[in-house]
Short mmCIF file of C-alpha atoms in Angstrom, two decimals:
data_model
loop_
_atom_site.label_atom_id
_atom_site.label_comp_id
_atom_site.label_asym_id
_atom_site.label_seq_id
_atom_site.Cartn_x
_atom_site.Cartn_y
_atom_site.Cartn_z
CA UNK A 1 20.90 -10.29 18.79
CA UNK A 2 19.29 -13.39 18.15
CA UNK A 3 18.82 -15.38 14.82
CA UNK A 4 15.45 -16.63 13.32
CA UNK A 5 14.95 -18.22 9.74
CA UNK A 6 11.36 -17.53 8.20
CA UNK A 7 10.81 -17.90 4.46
CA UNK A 8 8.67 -15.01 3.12
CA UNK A 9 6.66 -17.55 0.91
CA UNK A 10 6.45 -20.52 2.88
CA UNK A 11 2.27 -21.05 2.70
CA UNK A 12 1.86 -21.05 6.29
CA UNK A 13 3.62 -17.76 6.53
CA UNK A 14 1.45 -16.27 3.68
CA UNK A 15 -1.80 -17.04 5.00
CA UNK A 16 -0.56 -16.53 8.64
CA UNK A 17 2.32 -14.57 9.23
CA UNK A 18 1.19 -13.26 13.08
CA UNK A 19 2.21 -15.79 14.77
CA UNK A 20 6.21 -15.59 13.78
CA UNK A 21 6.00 -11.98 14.57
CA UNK A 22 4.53 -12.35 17.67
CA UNK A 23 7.35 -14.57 18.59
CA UNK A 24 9.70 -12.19 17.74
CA UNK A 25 8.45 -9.53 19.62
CA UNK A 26 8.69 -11.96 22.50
CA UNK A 27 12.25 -12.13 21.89
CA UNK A 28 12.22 -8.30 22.45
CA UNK A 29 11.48 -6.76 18.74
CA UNK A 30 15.46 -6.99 17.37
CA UNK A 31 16.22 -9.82 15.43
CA UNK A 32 18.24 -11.07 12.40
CA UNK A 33 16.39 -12.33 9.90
CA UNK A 34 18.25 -14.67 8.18
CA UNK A 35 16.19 -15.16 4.97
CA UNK A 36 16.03 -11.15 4.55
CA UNK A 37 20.41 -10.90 5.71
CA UNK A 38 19.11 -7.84 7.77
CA UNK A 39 18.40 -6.45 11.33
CA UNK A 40 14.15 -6.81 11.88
CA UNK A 41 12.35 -4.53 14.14
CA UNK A 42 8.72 -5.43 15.49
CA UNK A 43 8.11 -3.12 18.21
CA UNK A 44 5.50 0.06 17.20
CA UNK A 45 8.18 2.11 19.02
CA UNK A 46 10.80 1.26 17.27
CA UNK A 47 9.35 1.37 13.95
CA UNK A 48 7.60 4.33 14.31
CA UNK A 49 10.86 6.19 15.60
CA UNK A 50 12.69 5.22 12.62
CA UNK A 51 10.29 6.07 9.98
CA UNK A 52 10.97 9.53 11.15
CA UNK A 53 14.73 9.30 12.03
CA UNK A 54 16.26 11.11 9.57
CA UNK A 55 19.68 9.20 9.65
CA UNK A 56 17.80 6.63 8.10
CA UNK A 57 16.30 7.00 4.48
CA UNK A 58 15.02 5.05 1.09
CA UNK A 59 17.78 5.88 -1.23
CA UNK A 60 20.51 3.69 -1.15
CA UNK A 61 23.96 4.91 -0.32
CA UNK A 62 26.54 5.20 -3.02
CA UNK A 63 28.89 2.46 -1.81
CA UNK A 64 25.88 -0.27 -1.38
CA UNK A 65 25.04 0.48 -5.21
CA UNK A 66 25.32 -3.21 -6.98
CA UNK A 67 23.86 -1.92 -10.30
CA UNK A 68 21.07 -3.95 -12.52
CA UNK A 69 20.86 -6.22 -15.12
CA UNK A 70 20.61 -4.22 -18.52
CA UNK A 71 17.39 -5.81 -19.50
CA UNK A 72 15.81 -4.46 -16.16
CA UNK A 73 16.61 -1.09 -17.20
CA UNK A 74 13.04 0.05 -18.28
CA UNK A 75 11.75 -0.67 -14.79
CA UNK A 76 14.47 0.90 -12.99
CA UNK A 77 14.61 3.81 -14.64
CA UNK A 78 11.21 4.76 -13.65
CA UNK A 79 12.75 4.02 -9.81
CA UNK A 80 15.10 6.08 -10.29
CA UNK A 81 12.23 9.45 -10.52
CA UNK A 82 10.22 7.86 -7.72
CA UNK A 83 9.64 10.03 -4.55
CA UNK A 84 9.14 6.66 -2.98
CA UNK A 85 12.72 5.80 -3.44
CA UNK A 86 14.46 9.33 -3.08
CA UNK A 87 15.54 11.43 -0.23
CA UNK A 88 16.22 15.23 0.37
CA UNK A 89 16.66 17.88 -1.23
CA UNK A 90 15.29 15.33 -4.44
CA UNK A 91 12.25 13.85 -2.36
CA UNK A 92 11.14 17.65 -0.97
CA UNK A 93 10.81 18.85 -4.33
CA UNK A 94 8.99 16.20 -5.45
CA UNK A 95 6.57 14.94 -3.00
CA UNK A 96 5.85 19.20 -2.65
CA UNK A 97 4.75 19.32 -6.35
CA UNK A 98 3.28 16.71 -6.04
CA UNK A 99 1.18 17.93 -2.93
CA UNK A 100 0.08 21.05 -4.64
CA UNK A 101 -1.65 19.18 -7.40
CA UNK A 102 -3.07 15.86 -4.84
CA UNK A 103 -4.52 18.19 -2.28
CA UNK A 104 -7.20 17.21 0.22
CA UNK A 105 -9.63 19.06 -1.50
CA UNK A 106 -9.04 17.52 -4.42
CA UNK A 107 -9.68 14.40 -2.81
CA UNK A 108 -12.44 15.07 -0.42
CA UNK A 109 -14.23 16.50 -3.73
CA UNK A 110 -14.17 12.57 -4.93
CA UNK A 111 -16.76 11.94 -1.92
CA UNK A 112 -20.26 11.53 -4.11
CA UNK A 113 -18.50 10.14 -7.26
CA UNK A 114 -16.93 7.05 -4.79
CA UNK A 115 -20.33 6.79 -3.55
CA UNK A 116 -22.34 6.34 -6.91
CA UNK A 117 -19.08 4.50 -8.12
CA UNK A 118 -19.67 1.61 -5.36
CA UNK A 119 -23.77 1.89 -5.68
CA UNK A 120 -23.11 1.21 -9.54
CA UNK A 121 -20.90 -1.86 -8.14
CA UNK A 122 -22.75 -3.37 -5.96
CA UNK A 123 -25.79 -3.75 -8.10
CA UNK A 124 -23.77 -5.19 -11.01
CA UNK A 125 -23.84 -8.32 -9.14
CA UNK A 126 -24.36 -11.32 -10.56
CA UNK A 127 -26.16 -13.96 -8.45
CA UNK A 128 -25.51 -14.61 -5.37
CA UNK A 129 -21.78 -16.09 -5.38
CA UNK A 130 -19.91 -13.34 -6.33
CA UNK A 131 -15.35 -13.02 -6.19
CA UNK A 132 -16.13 -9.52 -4.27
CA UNK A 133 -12.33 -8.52 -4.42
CA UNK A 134 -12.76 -8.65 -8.92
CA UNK A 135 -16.04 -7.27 -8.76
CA UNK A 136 -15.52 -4.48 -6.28
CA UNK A 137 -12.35 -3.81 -3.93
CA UNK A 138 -10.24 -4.44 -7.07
CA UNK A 139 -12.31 -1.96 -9.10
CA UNK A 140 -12.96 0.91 -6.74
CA UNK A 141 -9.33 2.16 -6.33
CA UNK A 142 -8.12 1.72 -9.93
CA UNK A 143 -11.42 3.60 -11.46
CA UNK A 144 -10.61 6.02 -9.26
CA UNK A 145 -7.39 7.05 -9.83
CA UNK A 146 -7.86 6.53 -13.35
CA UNK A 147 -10.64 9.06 -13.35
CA UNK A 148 -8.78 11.34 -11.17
CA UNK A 149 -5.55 11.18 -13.62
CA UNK A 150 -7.81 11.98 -16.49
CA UNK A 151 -7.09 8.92 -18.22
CA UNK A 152 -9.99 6.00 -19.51
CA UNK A 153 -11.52 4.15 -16.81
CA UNK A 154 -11.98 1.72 -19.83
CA UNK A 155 -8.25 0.99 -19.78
CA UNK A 156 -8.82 0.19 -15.57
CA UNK A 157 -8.17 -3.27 -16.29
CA UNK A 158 -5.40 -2.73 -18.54
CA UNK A 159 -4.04 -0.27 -15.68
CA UNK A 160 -4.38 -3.47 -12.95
CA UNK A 161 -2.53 -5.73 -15.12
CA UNK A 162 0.13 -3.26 -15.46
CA UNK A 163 0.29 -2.28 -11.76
CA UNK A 164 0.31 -6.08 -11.22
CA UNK A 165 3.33 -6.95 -12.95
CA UNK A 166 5.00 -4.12 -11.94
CA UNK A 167 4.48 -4.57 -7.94
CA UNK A 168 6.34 -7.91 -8.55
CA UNK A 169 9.21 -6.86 -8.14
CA UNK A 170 8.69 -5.78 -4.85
CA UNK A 171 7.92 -9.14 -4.11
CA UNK A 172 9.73 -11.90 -2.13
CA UNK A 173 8.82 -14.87 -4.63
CA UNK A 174 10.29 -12.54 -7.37
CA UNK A 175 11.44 -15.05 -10.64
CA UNK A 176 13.09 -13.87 -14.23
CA UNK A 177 9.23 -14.49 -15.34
CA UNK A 178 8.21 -12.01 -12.84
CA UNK A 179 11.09 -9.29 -14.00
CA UNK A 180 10.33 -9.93 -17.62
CA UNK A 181 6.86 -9.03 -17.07
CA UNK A 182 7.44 -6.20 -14.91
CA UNK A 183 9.96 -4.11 -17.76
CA UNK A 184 6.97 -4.92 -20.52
CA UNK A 185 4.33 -3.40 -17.80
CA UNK A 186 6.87 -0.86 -17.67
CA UNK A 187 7.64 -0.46 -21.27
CA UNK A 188 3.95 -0.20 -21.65
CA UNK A 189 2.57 2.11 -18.96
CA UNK A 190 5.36 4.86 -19.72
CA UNK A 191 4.43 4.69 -23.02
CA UNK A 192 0.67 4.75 -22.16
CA UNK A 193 1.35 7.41 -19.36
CA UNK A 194 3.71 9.81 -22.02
CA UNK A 195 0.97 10.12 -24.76
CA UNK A 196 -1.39 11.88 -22.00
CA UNK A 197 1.37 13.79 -20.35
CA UNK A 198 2.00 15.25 -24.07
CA UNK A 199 -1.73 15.97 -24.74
CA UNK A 200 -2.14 17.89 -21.52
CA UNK A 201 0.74 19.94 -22.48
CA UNK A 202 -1.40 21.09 -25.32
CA UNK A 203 -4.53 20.76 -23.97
CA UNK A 204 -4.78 21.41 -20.41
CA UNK A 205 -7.92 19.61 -18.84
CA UNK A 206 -9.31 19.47 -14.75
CA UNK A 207 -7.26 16.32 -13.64
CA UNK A 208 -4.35 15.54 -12.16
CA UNK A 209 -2.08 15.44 -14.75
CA UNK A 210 -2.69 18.32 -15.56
CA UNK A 211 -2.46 19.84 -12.23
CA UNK A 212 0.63 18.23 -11.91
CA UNK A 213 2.62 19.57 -15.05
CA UNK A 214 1.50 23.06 -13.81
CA UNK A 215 1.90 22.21 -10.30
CA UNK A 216 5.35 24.76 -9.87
CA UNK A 217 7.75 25.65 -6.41
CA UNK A 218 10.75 28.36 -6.67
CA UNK A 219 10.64 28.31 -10.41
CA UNK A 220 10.33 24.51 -10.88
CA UNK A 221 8.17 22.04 -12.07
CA UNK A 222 8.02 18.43 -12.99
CA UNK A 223 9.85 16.62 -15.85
CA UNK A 224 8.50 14.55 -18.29
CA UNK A 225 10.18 11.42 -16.60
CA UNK A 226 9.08 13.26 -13.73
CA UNK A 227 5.27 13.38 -14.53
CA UNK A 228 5.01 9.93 -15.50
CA UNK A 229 6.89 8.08 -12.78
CA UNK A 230 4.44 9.74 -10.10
CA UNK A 231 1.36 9.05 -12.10
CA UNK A 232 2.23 5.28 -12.14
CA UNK A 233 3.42 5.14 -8.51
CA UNK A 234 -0.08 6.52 -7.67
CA UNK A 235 -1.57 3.81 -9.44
CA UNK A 236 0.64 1.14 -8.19
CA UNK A 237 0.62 2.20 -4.09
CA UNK A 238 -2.54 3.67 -4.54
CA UNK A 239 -4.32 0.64 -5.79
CA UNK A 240 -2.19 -1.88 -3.98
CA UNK A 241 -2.86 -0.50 -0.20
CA UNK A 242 -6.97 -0.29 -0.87
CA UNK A 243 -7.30 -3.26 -2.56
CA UNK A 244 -5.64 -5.42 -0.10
CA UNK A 245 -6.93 -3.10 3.03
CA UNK A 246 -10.58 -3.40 1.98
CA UNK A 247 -9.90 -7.38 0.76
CA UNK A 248 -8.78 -8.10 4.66
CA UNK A 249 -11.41 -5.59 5.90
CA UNK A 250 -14.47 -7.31 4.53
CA UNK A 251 -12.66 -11.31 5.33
CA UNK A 252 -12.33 -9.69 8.96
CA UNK A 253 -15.67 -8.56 9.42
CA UNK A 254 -16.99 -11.72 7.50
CA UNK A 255 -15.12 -13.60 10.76
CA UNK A 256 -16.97 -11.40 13.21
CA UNK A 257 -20.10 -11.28 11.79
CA UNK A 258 -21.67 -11.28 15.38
CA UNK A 259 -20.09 -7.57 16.29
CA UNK A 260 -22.38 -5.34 15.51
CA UNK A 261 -21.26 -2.22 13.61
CA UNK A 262 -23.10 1.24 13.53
CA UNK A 263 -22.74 1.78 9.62
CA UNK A 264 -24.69 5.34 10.38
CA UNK A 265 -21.96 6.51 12.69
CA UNK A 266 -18.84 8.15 11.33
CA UNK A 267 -16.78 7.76 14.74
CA UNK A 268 -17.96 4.12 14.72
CA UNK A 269 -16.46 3.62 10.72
CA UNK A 270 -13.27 6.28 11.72
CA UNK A 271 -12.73 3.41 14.59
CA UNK A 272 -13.21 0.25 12.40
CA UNK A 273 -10.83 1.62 9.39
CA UNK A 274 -8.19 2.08 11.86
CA UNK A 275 -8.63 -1.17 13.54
CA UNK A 276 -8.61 -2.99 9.81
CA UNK A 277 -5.68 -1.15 9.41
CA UNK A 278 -4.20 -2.19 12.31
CA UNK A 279 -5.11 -5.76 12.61
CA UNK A 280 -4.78 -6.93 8.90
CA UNK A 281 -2.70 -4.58 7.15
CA UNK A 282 -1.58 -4.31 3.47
CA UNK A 283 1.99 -3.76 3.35
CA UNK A 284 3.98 -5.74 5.98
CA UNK A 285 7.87 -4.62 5.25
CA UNK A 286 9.46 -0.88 4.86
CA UNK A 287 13.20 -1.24 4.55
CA UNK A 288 15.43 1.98 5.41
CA UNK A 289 19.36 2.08 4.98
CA UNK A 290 21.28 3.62 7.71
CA UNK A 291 22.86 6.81 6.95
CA UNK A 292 25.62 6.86 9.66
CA UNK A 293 26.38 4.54 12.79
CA UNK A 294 23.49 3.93 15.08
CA UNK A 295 23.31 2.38 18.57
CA UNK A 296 19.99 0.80 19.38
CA UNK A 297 20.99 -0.06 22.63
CA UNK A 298 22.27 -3.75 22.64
CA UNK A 299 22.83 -3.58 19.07
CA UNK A 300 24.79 -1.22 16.71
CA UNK A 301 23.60 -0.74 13.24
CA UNK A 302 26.88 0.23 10.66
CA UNK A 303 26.28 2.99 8.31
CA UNK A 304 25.10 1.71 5.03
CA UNK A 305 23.36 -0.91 6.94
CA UNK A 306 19.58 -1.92 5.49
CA UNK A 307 16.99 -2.55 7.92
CA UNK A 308 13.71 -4.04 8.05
CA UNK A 309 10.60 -2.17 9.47
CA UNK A 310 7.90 -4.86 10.06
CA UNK A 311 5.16 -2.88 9.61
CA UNK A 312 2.73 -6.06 10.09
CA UNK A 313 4.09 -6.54 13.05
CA UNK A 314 3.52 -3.43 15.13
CA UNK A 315 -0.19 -3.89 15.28
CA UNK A 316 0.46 -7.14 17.64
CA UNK A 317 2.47 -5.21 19.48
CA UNK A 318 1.41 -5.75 23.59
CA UNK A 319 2.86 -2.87 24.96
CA UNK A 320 0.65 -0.42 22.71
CA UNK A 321 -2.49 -2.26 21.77
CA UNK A 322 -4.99 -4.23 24.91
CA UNK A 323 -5.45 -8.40 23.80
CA UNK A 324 -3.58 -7.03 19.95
CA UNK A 325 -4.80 -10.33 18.64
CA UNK A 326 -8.54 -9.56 18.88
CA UNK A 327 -10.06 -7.74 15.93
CA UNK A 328 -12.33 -5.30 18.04
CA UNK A 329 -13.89 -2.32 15.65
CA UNK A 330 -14.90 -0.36 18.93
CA UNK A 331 -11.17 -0.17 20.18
CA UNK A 332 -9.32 3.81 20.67
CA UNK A 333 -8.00 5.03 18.23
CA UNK A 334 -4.45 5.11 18.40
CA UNK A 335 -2.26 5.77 15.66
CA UNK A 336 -1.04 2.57 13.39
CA UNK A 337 1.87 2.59 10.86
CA UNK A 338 -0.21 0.91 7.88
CA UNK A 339 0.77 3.28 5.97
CA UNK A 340 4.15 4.32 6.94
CA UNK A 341 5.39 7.50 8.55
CA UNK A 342 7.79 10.19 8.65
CA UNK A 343 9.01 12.08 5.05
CA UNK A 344 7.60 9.23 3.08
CA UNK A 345 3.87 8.68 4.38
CA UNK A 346 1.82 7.45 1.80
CA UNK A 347 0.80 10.52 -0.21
CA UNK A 348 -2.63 8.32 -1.38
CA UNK A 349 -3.20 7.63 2.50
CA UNK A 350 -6.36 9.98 2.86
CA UNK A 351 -7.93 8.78 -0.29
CA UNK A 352 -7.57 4.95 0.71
CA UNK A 353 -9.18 5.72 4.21
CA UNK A 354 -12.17 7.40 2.45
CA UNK A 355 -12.83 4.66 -0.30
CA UNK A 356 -12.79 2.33 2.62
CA UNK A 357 -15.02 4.67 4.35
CA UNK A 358 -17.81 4.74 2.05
CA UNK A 359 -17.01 1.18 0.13
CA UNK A 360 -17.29 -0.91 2.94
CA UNK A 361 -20.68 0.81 5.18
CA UNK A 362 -22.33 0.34 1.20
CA UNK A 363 -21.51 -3.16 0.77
CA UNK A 364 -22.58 -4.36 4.37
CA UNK A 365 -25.55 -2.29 4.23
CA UNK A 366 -26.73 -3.78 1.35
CA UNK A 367 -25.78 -7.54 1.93
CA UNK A 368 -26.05 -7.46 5.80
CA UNK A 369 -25.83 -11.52 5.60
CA UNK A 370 -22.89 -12.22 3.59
CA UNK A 371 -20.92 -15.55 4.09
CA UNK A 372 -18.00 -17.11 2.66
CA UNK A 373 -18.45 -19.20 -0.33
CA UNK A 374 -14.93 -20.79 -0.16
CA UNK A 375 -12.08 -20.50 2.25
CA UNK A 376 -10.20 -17.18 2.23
CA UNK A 377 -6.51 -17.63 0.87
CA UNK A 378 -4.07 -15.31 1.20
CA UNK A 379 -1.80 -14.24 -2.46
CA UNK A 380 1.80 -15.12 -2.43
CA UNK A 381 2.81 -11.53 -2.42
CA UNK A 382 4.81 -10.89 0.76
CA UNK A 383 6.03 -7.88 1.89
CA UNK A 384 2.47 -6.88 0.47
CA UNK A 385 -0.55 -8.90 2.81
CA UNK A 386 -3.66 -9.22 0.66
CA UNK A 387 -5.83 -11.79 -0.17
CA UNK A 388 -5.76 -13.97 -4.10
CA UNK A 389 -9.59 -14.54 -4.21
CA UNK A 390 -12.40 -13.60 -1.96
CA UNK A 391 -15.81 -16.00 -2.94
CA UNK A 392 -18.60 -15.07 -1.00
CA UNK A 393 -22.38 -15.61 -1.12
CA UNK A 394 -24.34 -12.41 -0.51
CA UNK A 395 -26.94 -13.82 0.96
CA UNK A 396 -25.52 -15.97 3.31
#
């Protein structure tokens, strides 16, 4: 298997990272990567077969435990309850409860209040040179699941910065600053999250907390530590995936200003979701540990083994997707791993498609002419792909 050194947070990587994974999937989708010490598949094959291999998983085998520093405690604690980071018969129980309280009804019902959300957005503008990701892609999702939570979309900015710090340590430029900050966030939002847990106890209300502490299979239900560690990891991956998706939606469209896009046709805004999705996507890297030897052909992973999914990646793939480079809204639908696969799909995956669904045919139908102000730059937040600022001028 060949060897290729890449630093997650070199700049050109950041704002560009397409080009080194289109070179690896030249050298046939398996490769070490040095600066991650782990196997690297690129292929949409491969990644897509082991999101759903079950001798592959999240949780990390016993023997590969290395423990944390006691300060980091507060953050990994809340881990430790996270579907996200569990696997059977733990993750069934949870992700089901948490199903039966964040159905699709729930969130299809969200349809008119998204709309009038982004309306109210949009024509709180302020001149013409506006940061659209502060003024709208950042506040859409966060409002949102604030409001569905039950909890005060007047604390949505205090709910950013704590979903901020937090998602830092998922990052690849990770620093003591960065850990410090992420156990106060999580100091802060457990705290923040256990006061309404406790309320709802006593005074049930229609939201998702609610539905969640009475959300009940075979006789159980939720924990406390329970409640509040899926509450914040629907913040955190809820807000991080739309954010970022409709960030790099509106920069690509921005780019091809001269495709014309049918903002009254639903097959025509199905199409260009999934082709954002696929060409620009928010989360780049899914790592799975290898629950027992595995042959992949001209390579054998060892049990215990950690593995990198490159998730950005399988959207350049050749083999699946005609000239993968080109960002073409019109282009089949065919089905993208932006937002994972297998037992651990992103539970906030239909709500993210229908934000971008109504966020983005509201903003280009109102400023049909819009332009960039300044450059686009990407954030230093690898394995997450979004952009750190987004100045545009409405009116071209």
């Amino acid at each position: 298997m060949q060897k290729v050194s890449q630093s997650p947070i070199d700049d050109d990587f950041v704002q560009n990272p397409y080009p080194f994974y289109e070179m690896c999937l030249a050298r046939g989708g398996k490769v070490f990567w040095s600066d991650y010490n782990m196997i690297s598949l690129f292929k949409h094959e491969d990644v897509s077969k082991i999101l759903k291999d079950r001798r592959f998983g999240r949780e990390c085998p016993e023997e590969k435990k290395q423990g944390y520093r006691k300060e980091l405690a507060p953050f990994y604690e809340l881990e430790d309850h996270s579907m996200l980071q569990l696997e059977p018969p733990k993750h069934t129980r949870l992700r089901g409860l948490v199903l039966r309280a964040f159905t699709s009804r729930k969130i299809n019902s969200m349809t008119e209040e998204i709309r009038t959300l982004c309306n109210q957005l949009t024509q709180r503008f302020s001149g013409n040179r506006v940061n659209i990701l502060n003024e709208y892609a950042n506040k859409i999702p966060v409002i949102i699941i604030a409001r569905l939570l039950g909890v005060p979309e007047q604390m949505s900015d205090q709910l950013l910065r704590w979903s901020n710090d937090m998602v830092m340590m998922y990052q690849a430029r990770r620093t003591e600053e960065h850990e410090a900050r992420a156990v106060k966030a999580s100091q802060e939002f457990s705290m923040f999250m256990r006061q309404y847990v406790n309320e709802r106890r006593n005074k049930p209300e229609d939201d998702l907390i609610t539905h969640l502490i009475s959300a009940e299979e075979d006789g159980e239900k939720l924990t406390t530590e329970e409640l509040i560690t899926t509450c914040i990891l629907l913040l955190n991956a809820g807000h991080e995936a739309t954010v970022h998706s409709l960030g790099n939606g509106i920069k690509a469209l921005i780019e091809n200003k001269d495709l014309k896009i049918d903002w009254k046709s639903e097959d025509k805004i199905n199409r260009l979701i999934e082709e954002i999705l696929r060409f620009d996507p928010p989360l780049h890297i899914f790592t799975r540990y290898a629950y027992e030897q595995i042959d992949l052909g001209d390579y054998t992973i060892k049990k215990g083994e950690e593995v990198a999914l490159v998730l950005g990646a399988t959207g350049r793939d050749k083999t699946i997707w005609e000239d993968p480079c080109s960002f073409d809204p019109d282009r089949t639908i065919k089905k993208n791993t932006a937002f994972g696969g297998g037992i651990h799909f992103c539970v906030g995956a239909a709500l993210a498609r229908l934000e971008m669904q109504i966020a983005l045919p509201m903003l280009f139908k109102e400023y049909p002419y819009m332009e960039f102000a300044e450059p686009p730059r990407y954030a230093n937040v690898y394995h997450f792909h979004g952009l750190e600022k987004l100045s545009i001028n409405l009116q071209g």
